[in-house]
C-alpha cells in the first residue's frame, strides 16, 4: 500500500447530494485508502441550515462562511452542491482563484455560465469536474470524453431526467397519476428543489447542453436548447401510444446535421423495441451514435442522493489521480459550429384530436396533410358520435410543414379539440 496522503475537501451544500457525499466519503474512507493510499476527508461543510449539524456530520465541520474553506491551506478540492447559478458561480470562481480544483453537480451553472469558468480554470491550471451533473451514477462524462474520443459522435439521445421518467413509467404501468407520482419522486430525493425544472424540461435541457458540448466539441449553452416538458402529456396520451406499440419518454436529442448543431428536449413516442424504451423509473440512459461506433448506450440510476454522490466522489479521486495539465481536464469545446433550426428538422409525429363523426371529415384532414407534404403512416378512430377522436401517426416530415398543417386542421369546424402532438423517435 502506498503511503497515506491526506486530501481534504470543502463541501458547499448539505442537502440531498451533499449529505450523501459526506456519508459516502466516510463509509468508503478505508477502502479508498487501501486502494489508492489517499486519506480522503471532508474538512468543512458550508451550509446555512445547521439543522443536521452534529446529527448527520460532526457539528464542528459546519460553517456558513465560505472564507473558512479558502483560508484552510489543507483544502485542495471544493465540491459545489448548492445549485443555482449566482452564488455557485461566485464560490466556484473564488475556489479556482484560490488555487483549488472544483467538483460540481450543478448542470444549470455549467450550461448557463460554464464557458467563463472553464476558461478561468484553464488559465489557472485548475480542474473542474462535473460527472454528477448528468446521469447520476452513470459515468457518462468520463466515457464520452475518454472512451469516445475517436468515435466521431453525431447523435446523442438521452433520458436524462429521473423525475419525469419515474412519472411517465408510472403512467404507462397504470401505477398512479401525475401529481401523486411527482410527490413520490420528491420524497425519494429525485426532484430538484423546484420540480418545475424537472417537469418543464429545463433540467434535461441543461444536461443535454453539457452532453452536446462534449460530443461535438463546441460550446452549447442553455440558450441553444429548445425544450418542452411533460406537463401536457396526459394518461390518455400514454395509454393510446401504448395501443400503437410505443412508450412515451422525455427525450433529449442532440444532433450534428450537416455540420450544424441541433439540441432539443421534448416528449417522444419511442417504439417498444428500442433500447431507450426499456429505461424505467428514475433510471437514466444516454444513447450515443458515432461514425466509428455504431451505437452505445449507458444506463443506470440517474437521480437521488447515493448514486449522485458516487459520481462526485469518483470526480474527487480523478482529480487526485490525474495531472491537472492533462488534456482531459476542463474544456474541449474548440469548434465553432452553426445551429440547425428546429423547423427544418425532420420528425414523425403522433397527433390526436376530437372530431365530428360524419362523412367527409377524414378527407378534409387528409387533404390538409397532403398539401403540406405530410404523409400519414397510420390512423385510427376511437369512440363514436360526440366522443369520436382521431389518432394519427405520420411518416418523418419537415417539422415546419407538420405544424403548419396542424394549425389548419385545428381551424376546421369539424375538429373539436386542439390537436395534441408528440414526436415519434
Ligand atoms: N432532478 C434530477 C432528475 C436529479 O430528476 O433527474 C438529477 O440531476
Coordinates of C-alpha atoms and ligand atoms in Angstrom, one line a residue:
X1 CA 0.0 0.0 0.0
X2 CA 1.2 3.5 -0.9
X3 CA 2.0 5.9 2.0
X4 CA -1.1 7.7 3.3
X5 CA -1.5 11.0 1.6
X6 CA -4.2 13.4 3.0
X7 CA -6.7 15.0 0.7
X8 CA -9.1 17.5 2.3
X9 CA -12.3 18.6 0.8
X10 CA -14.6 21.7 1.4
X11 CA -18.2 20.8 0.8
X12 CA -20.6 23.5 -0.2
X13 CA -24.2 22.5 0.4
X14 CA -25.5 19.7 2.7
X15 CA -28.8 18.9 1.0
X16 CA -29.7 15.5 -0.6
X17 CA -26.5 15.3 -2.5
X18 CA -24.1 17.0 -0.1
X19 CA -25.2 14.9 2.9
X20 CA -24.7 11.7 0.8
X21 CA -21.3 12.8 -0.4
X22 CA -20.3 13.2 3.2
X23 CA -21.7 9.8 4.1
X24 CA -20.1 8.0 1.1
X25 CA -16.7 9.6 1.8
X26 CA -16.9 8.4 5.5
X27 CA -18.2 4.9 4.5
X28 CA -15.6 4.4 1.8
X29 CA -12.7 6.0 3.6
X30 CA -10.9 2.8 4.4
X31 CA -11.5 1.2 1.0
X32 CA -10.2 4.3 -0.8
X33 CA -7.2 4.4 1.5
X34 CA -6.4 0.8 0.9
X35 CA -6.8 1.1 -2.8
X36 CA -5.1 4.4 -3.5
X37 CA -3.2 5.4 -0.4
X38 CA -5.3 8.6 -0.2
X39 CA -6.7 9.6 3.2
X40 CA -9.8 11.4 2.0
X41 CA -11.9 13.5 4.4
X42 CA -14.4 16.4 4.4
X43 CA -12.8 19.3 6.3
X44 CA -15.6 21.8 6.1
X45 CA -19.3 21.9 5.3
X46 CA -20.6 25.3 4.2
X47 CA -24.3 25.4 4.9
X48 CA -26.8 28.0 6.0
X49 CA -29.2 25.4 7.5
X50 CA -27.5 23.9 10.6
X51 CA -30.3 21.5 11.5
X52 CA -28.3 18.5 10.6
X53 CA -25.0 19.7 12.2
X54 CA -24.0 17.1 14.8
X55 CA -26.6 14.7 13.6
X56 CA -25.5 13.7 10.1
X57 CA -22.0 15.1 10.4
X58 CA -19.9 16.5 13.3
X59 CA -21.1 20.0 14.3
X60 CA -17.5 21.4 14.2
X61 CA -17.4 20.8 10.4
X62 CA -20.3 23.2 9.8
X63 CA -19.9 26.8 8.9
X64 CA -21.9 29.4 7.0
X65 CA -18.7 31.2 5.9
X66 CA -17.1 30.1 2.6
X67 CA -14.0 32.0 3.6
X68 CA -13.2 29.3 6.2
X69 CA -12.7 26.9 3.3
X70 CA -10.4 29.3 1.4
X71 CA -8.4 30.1 4.5
X72 CA -7.6 26.4 5.1
X73 CA -4.5 25.5 3.2
X74 CA -5.2 21.8 3.7
X75 CA -8.2 22.0 1.4
X76 CA -7.3 21.3 -2.1
X77 CA -10.7 20.5 -3.6
X78 CA -14.0 22.4 -3.3
X79 CA -17.2 20.4 -4.0
X80 CA -20.1 22.7 -5.1
X81 CA -23.5 21.3 -4.4
X82 CA -25.6 24.4 -3.6
X83 CA -27.2 24.6 -7.0
X84 CA -28.3 27.8 -8.8
X85 CA -26.1 30.0 -10.9
X86 CA -25.3 33.0 -8.8
X87 CA -23.7 32.1 -5.5
X88 CA -22.5 28.9 -7.1
X89 CA -20.7 30.9 -9.7
X90 CA -19.2 33.2 -7.1
X91 CA -17.9 30.3 -5.0
X92 CA -16.5 28.3 -7.9
X93 CA -14.7 31.3 -9.2
X94 CA -13.3 32.1 -5.8
X95 CA -12.2 28.5 -5.3
X96 CA -10.4 28.4 -8.6
X97 CA -8.7 31.8 -8.0
X98 CA -7.8 30.4 -4.5
X99 CA -5.9 27.6 -6.2
X100 CA -8.5 24.8 -5.6
X101 CA -9.8 22.3 -8.1
X102 CA -13.6 22.1 -8.2
X103 CA -16.1 19.3 -8.4
X104 CA -19.7 20.2 -9.2
X105 CA -23.1 18.6 -9.9
X106 CA -24.6 21.8 -11.0
X107 CA -25.9 21.4 -14.6
X108 CA -27.5 24.8 -14.7
X109 CA -24.3 26.5 -13.7
X110 CA -22.3 24.7 -16.4
X111 CA -25.0 25.1 -19.1
X112 CA -25.5 28.8 -18.5
X113 CA -22.2 30.1 -17.3
X114 CA -19.7 27.2 -17.9
X115 CA -17.7 28.8 -20.7
X116 CA -16.2 31.5 -18.4
X117 CA -15.5 29.1 -15.6
X118 CA -13.8 26.6 -17.8
X119 CA -11.7 29.4 -19.4
X120 CA -10.6 30.6 -16.0
X121 CA -9.8 27.1 -14.8
X122 CA -7.6 26.5 -17.9
X123 CA -5.8 29.9 -17.3
X124 CA -5.1 28.9 -13.7
X125 CA -4.2 25.3 -14.5
X126 CA -7.0 24.0 -12.3
X127 CA -9.7 21.4 -12.9
X128 CA -13.5 21.5 -13.0
X129 CA -15.0 18.0 -12.9
X130 CA -18.7 17.5 -13.3
X131 CA -19.6 13.8 -13.7
X132 CA -22.5 14.2 -11.3
X133 CA -24.1 16.9 -13.4
X134 CA -25.6 14.4 -15.9
X135 CA -26.9 10.9 -15.4
X136 CA -26.4 10.4 -11.6
X137 CA -24.1 7.4 -11.1
X138 CA -23.6 6.7 -14.8
X139 CA -20.0 7.6 -15.7
X140 CA -21.2 9.2 -19.0
X141 CA -18.9 12.3 -19.0
X142 CA -15.8 10.1 -18.5
X143 CA -16.9 7.7 -21.1
X144 CA -17.7 10.4 -23.7
X145 CA -14.5 12.4 -23.0
X146 CA -12.1 9.5 -22.9
X147 CA -13.7 6.4 -24.3
X148 CA -15.4 8.2 -27.2
X149 CA -12.5 10.4 -28.2
X150 CA -12.3 8.8 -31.6
X151 CA -15.9 7.9 -32.0
X152 CA -16.9 11.0 -34.2
X153 CA -20.2 11.3 -32.4
X154 CA -23.1 12.7 -34.4
X155 CA -26.1 11.8 -32.3
X156 CA -26.8 11.8 -28.5
X157 CA -30.3 10.7 -27.3
X158 CA -30.8 10.9 -23.6
X159 CA -33.3 10.1 -20.9
X160 CA -31.6 12.4 -18.5
X161 CA -34.3 13.4 -16.0
X162 CA -35.1 10.7 -13.4
X163 CA -38.2 12.5 -12.0
X164 CA -40.1 12.7 -15.4
X165 CA -39.0 9.1 -16.3
X166 CA -40.4 8.0 -12.9
X167 CA -43.7 9.7 -13.6
X168 CA -44.0 8.5 -17.2
X169 CA -43.2 4.9 -16.2
X170 CA -46.0 5.1 -13.5
X171 CA -48.5 6.4 -16.1
X172 CA -47.5 3.7 -18.6
X173 CA -47.9 0.9 -16.0
X174 CA -51.1 2.4 -14.6
X175 CA -49.5 2.8 -11.2
X176 CA -50.5 6.3 -10.3
X177 CA -51.4 9.7 -11.6
X178 CA -49.1 12.6 -12.4
X179 CA -49.5 14.5 -9.2
X180 CA -49.0 11.6 -6.8
X181 CA -46.0 10.2 -8.6
X182 CA -44.4 13.6 -8.7
X183 CA -44.9 13.8 -5.0
X184 CA -43.3 10.4 -4.5
X185 CA -40.3 11.4 -6.7
X186 CA -39.8 14.5 -4.5
X187 CA -39.9 12.3 -1.3
X188 CA -37.3 9.9 -2.9
X189 CA -34.9 12.9 -3.5
X190 CA -35.1 12.6 -7.3
X191 CA -36.7 16.0 -8.0
X192 CA -34.9 19.4 -8.0
X193 CA -35.7 21.9 -5.1
X194 CA -38.1 23.4 -7.6
X195 CA -39.6 20.5 -9.5
X196 CA -40.7 22.8 -12.3
X197 CA -37.2 22.4 -13.7
X198 CA -37.9 18.6 -13.9
X199 CA -41.4 18.5 -15.4
X200 CA -40.8 21.6 -17.5
X201 CA -37.7 20.1 -19.3
X202 CA -35.2 22.7 -18.0
X203 CA -33.2 20.2 -16.0
X204 CA -32.9 17.8 -19.0
X205 CA -32.1 20.8 -21.3
X206 CA -29.1 21.8 -19.2
X207 CA -27.9 18.2 -19.2
X208 CA -28.2 17.9 -23.0
X209 CA -26.3 21.2 -23.4
X210 CA -23.4 19.6 -21.4
X211 CA -23.6 16.3 -23.4
X212 CA -23.7 18.1 -26.7
X213 CA -20.7 20.3 -25.8
X214 CA -18.7 17.2 -25.1
X215 CA -20.0 15.1 -28.0
X216 CA -19.5 17.8 -30.7
X217 CA -16.6 19.7 -29.0
X218 CA -18.3 23.0 -29.3
X219 CA -19.9 25.2 -26.6
X220 CA -23.6 24.5 -26.4
X221 CA -25.4 26.6 -23.8
X222 CA -28.9 26.5 -22.3
X223 CA -29.9 29.3 -24.8
X224 CA -29.2 26.9 -27.7
X225 CA -31.6 24.2 -26.4
X226 CA -35.3 24.3 -27.3
X227 CA -37.2 22.4 -24.7
X228 CA -40.6 21.2 -23.6
X229 CA -41.6 19.3 -20.5
X230 CA -44.2 16.6 -19.8
X231 CA -46.9 18.9 -18.3
X232 CA -49.2 18.5 -21.3
X233 CA -48.7 14.7 -21.6
X234 CA -51.9 13.0 -20.3
X235 CA -52.6 9.5 -19.1
X236 CA -54.7 9.1 -22.3
X237 CA -51.6 10.0 -24.5
X238 CA -49.6 7.4 -22.7
X239 CA -52.2 4.7 -22.9
X240 CA -53.1 5.4 -26.6
X241 CA -49.4 5.4 -27.5
X242 CA -49.2 2.0 -25.8
X243 CA -52.0 0.8 -28.1
X244 CA -49.8 1.8 -31.1
X245 CA -46.8 -0.1 -29.6
X246 CA -45.0 3.0 -28.2
X247 CA -43.7 4.2 -24.9
X248 CA -43.8 8.0 -24.1
X249 CA -40.4 9.3 -22.8
X250 CA -38.9 12.7 -22.2
X251 CA -36.1 12.6 -24.8
X252 CA -33.1 14.8 -25.1
X253 CA -31.8 14.8 -28.7
X254 CA -28.5 16.4 -29.7
X255 CA -27.6 16.0 -33.4
X256 CA -25.0 17.2 -35.7
X257 CA -26.8 17.8 -39.0
X258 CA -24.6 18.8 -42.0
X259 CA -22.1 20.3 -39.6
X260 CA -24.7 22.3 -37.7
X261 CA -25.9 21.6 -34.2
X262 CA -29.5 21.0 -33.0
X263 CA -30.3 20.2 -29.4
X264 CA -33.8 19.7 -28.1
X265 CA -35.8 18.2 -25.3
X266 CA -39.4 17.1 -25.8
X267 CA -41.7 14.2 -25.1
X268 CA -41.4 11.5 -27.8
X269 CA -43.1 8.2 -28.6
X270 CA -40.3 5.6 -28.5
X271 CA -41.0 2.2 -30.3
X272 CA -41.4 -0.5 -27.6
X273 CA -38.4 -2.5 -29.2
X274 CA -36.0 0.5 -29.0
X275 CA -33.2 0.4 -26.3
X276 CA -34.5 3.6 -24.7
X277 CA -38.0 2.2 -24.3
X278 CA -36.7 -0.2 -21.6
X279 CA -35.4 2.6 -19.3
X280 CA -37.8 2.8 -16.5
X281 CA -38.4 4.6 -13.1
X282 CA -35.6 7.0 -12.1
X283 CA -33.1 5.3 -14.3
X284 CA -31.4 7.5 -17.0
X285 CA -29.8 6.5 -20.3
X286 CA -27.5 8.1 -22.8
X287 CA -27.6 6.6 -26.2
X288 CA -24.7 7.6 -28.5
X289 CA -24.2 7.2 -32.2
X290 CA -20.9 7.8 -33.9
X291 CA -19.4 7.1 -37.3
X292 CA -16.9 4.6 -35.8
X293 CA -19.0 3.0 -33.0
X294 CA -22.5 2.5 -34.5
X295 CA -24.4 2.7 -31.2
X296 CA -23.6 2.5 -27.5
X297 CA -26.0 3.0 -24.6
X298 CA -25.1 3.8 -21.0
X299 CA -27.7 3.4 -18.3
X300 CA -28.1 3.4 -14.6
X301 CA -29.6 5.3 -11.6
X302 CA -30.0 8.9 -12.8
X303 CA -31.2 10.7 -9.7
X304 CA -31.2 10.6 -5.9
X305 CA -28.5 11.1 -3.3
X306 CA -26.4 8.0 -3.1
X307 CA -26.0 7.5 -6.9
X308 CA -25.1 11.1 -7.5
X309 CA -22.7 11.1 -4.5
X310 CA -20.9 8.2 -6.1
X311 CA -20.2 10.3 -9.1
X312 CA -19.0 13.2 -7.0
X313 CA -16.5 11.0 -5.1
X314 CA -15.2 9.5 -8.4
X315 CA -14.5 13.1 -9.6
X316 CA -12.6 13.8 -6.5
X317 CA -10.5 10.7 -6.9
X318 CA -10.0 11.5 -10.6
X319 CA -8.6 14.9 -9.7
X320 CA -6.3 13.4 -7.1
X321 CA -5.1 10.8 -9.6
X322 CA -4.5 13.0 -12.6
X323 CA -2.1 15.7 -13.8
X324 CA -4.1 19.0 -13.8
X325 CA -2.4 20.0 -17.0
X326 CA -3.7 16.9 -18.8
X327 CA -5.7 17.1 -22.0
X328 CA -8.8 15.6 -20.3
X329 CA -9.3 18.5 -18.0
X330 CA -11.7 21.3 -18.5
X331 CA -12.9 22.5 -21.8
X332 CA -12.6 20.5 -25.1
X333 CA -15.1 22.8 -26.9
X334 CA -12.7 24.0 -29.6
X335 CA -15.1 24.2 -32.6
X336 CA -17.4 27.0 -33.7
X337 CA -20.5 25.3 -35.3
X338 CA -23.7 26.9 -36.6
X339 CA -27.1 25.9 -35.2
X340 CA -29.5 23.8 -37.2
X341 CA -33.0 25.3 -36.9
X342 CA -35.8 23.3 -35.3
X343 CA -38.3 23.9 -38.1
X344 CA -36.0 22.3 -40.6
X345 CA -35.6 19.1 -38.5
X346 CA -37.5 16.0 -39.7
X347 CA -39.6 14.0 -37.3
X348 CA -42.5 11.6 -37.3
X349 CA -45.5 12.7 -35.2
X350 CA -48.3 11.3 -33.2
X351 CA -51.3 13.6 -33.0
X352 CA -54.8 13.2 -31.7
X353 CA -57.9 15.4 -31.6
X354 CA -61.7 15.2 -31.3
X355 CA -63.7 15.3 -34.5
X356 CA -67.3 15.3 -35.7
X357 CA -68.2 11.8 -36.6
X358 CA -69.5 12.2 -40.2
X359 CA -68.8 11.7 -43.8
X360 CA -66.1 13.9 -45.4
X361 CA -64.2 14.7 -42.2
X362 CA -61.3 12.4 -42.8
X363 CA -61.0 13.6 -46.4
X364 CA -60.6 17.3 -45.3
X365 CA -58.0 16.4 -42.8
X366 CA -56.0 14.1 -45.1
X367 CA -56.1 16.8 -47.8
X368 CA -54.5 19.4 -45.5
X369 CA -51.8 16.9 -44.5
X370 CA -51.2 16.2 -48.2
X371 CA -51.0 19.9 -49.1
X372 CA -48.2 20.2 -46.5
X373 CA -46.3 17.1 -47.7
X374 CA -47.2 15.2 -44.5
X375 CA -47.6 11.5 -45.2
X376 CA -49.8 9.5 -42.8
X377 CA -48.4 6.2 -41.6
X378 CA -51.4 5.1 -39.6
X379 CA -54.7 6.4 -38.4
X380 CA -57.4 5.1 -36.0
X381 CA -60.6 6.4 -34.7
X382 CA -61.6 5.8 -31.1
X383 CA -65.1 6.3 -29.9
X384 CA -68.1 7.5 -31.9
X385 CA -70.5 10.4 -32.2
X386 CA -69.6 13.2 -29.7
X387 CA -66.8 11.0 -28.3
X388 CA -65.0 10.4 -31.7
X389 CA -61.3 11.0 -31.5
X390 CA -58.8 10.6 -34.3
X391 CA -55.2 9.4 -33.7
X392 CA -52.7 9.8 -36.5
X393 CA -49.1 8.8 -36.8
X394 CA -47.1 10.4 -39.6
X395 CA -44.0 9.4 -41.5
X396 CA -41.0 11.6 -40.9
X397 CA -41.6 15.0 -42.2
X398 CA -40.2 18.5 -42.1
X399 CA -41.4 19.9 -38.8
X400 CA -42.4 23.4 -40.1
X401 CA -44.8 21.7 -42.6
X402 CA -46.3 19.5 -40.0
X403 CA -47.0 22.3 -37.6
X404 CA -48.5 24.5 -40.4
X405 CA -50.8 21.6 -41.3
X406 CA -51.8 21.2 -37.6
X407 CA -52.8 24.9 -37.4
X408 CA -55.0 24.4 -40.4
X409 CA -56.5 21.2 -39.0
X410 CA -57.2 22.9 -35.7
X411 CA -59.1 25.7 -37.5
X412 CA -61.5 23.2 -39.2
X413 CA -65.1 23.4 -37.9
X414 CA -65.2 19.6 -37.8
X415 CA -62.3 19.5 -35.4
X416 CA -63.5 19.8 -31.8
X417 CA -60.3 19.9 -29.7
X418 CA -56.9 21.5 -30.0
X419 CA -54.7 18.7 -31.5
X420 CA -52.2 17.3 -29.0
X421 CA -48.9 16.4 -30.7
X422 CA -45.9 14.3 -29.6
X423 CA -42.9 13.4 -31.7
X424 CA -42.1 9.8 -32.5
X425 CA -38.5 8.9 -32.1
Ligands
LIG1 N1 -33.9 16.3 -10.6 C1 -32.9 15.5 -11.3 C2 -33.7 14.3 -12.0 C3 -31.8 15.0 -10.4 O1 -34.8 14.1 -11.7 O2 -33.1 13.7 -12.9 C4 -30.6 14.6 -11.1 O3 -30.0 15.7 -11.7

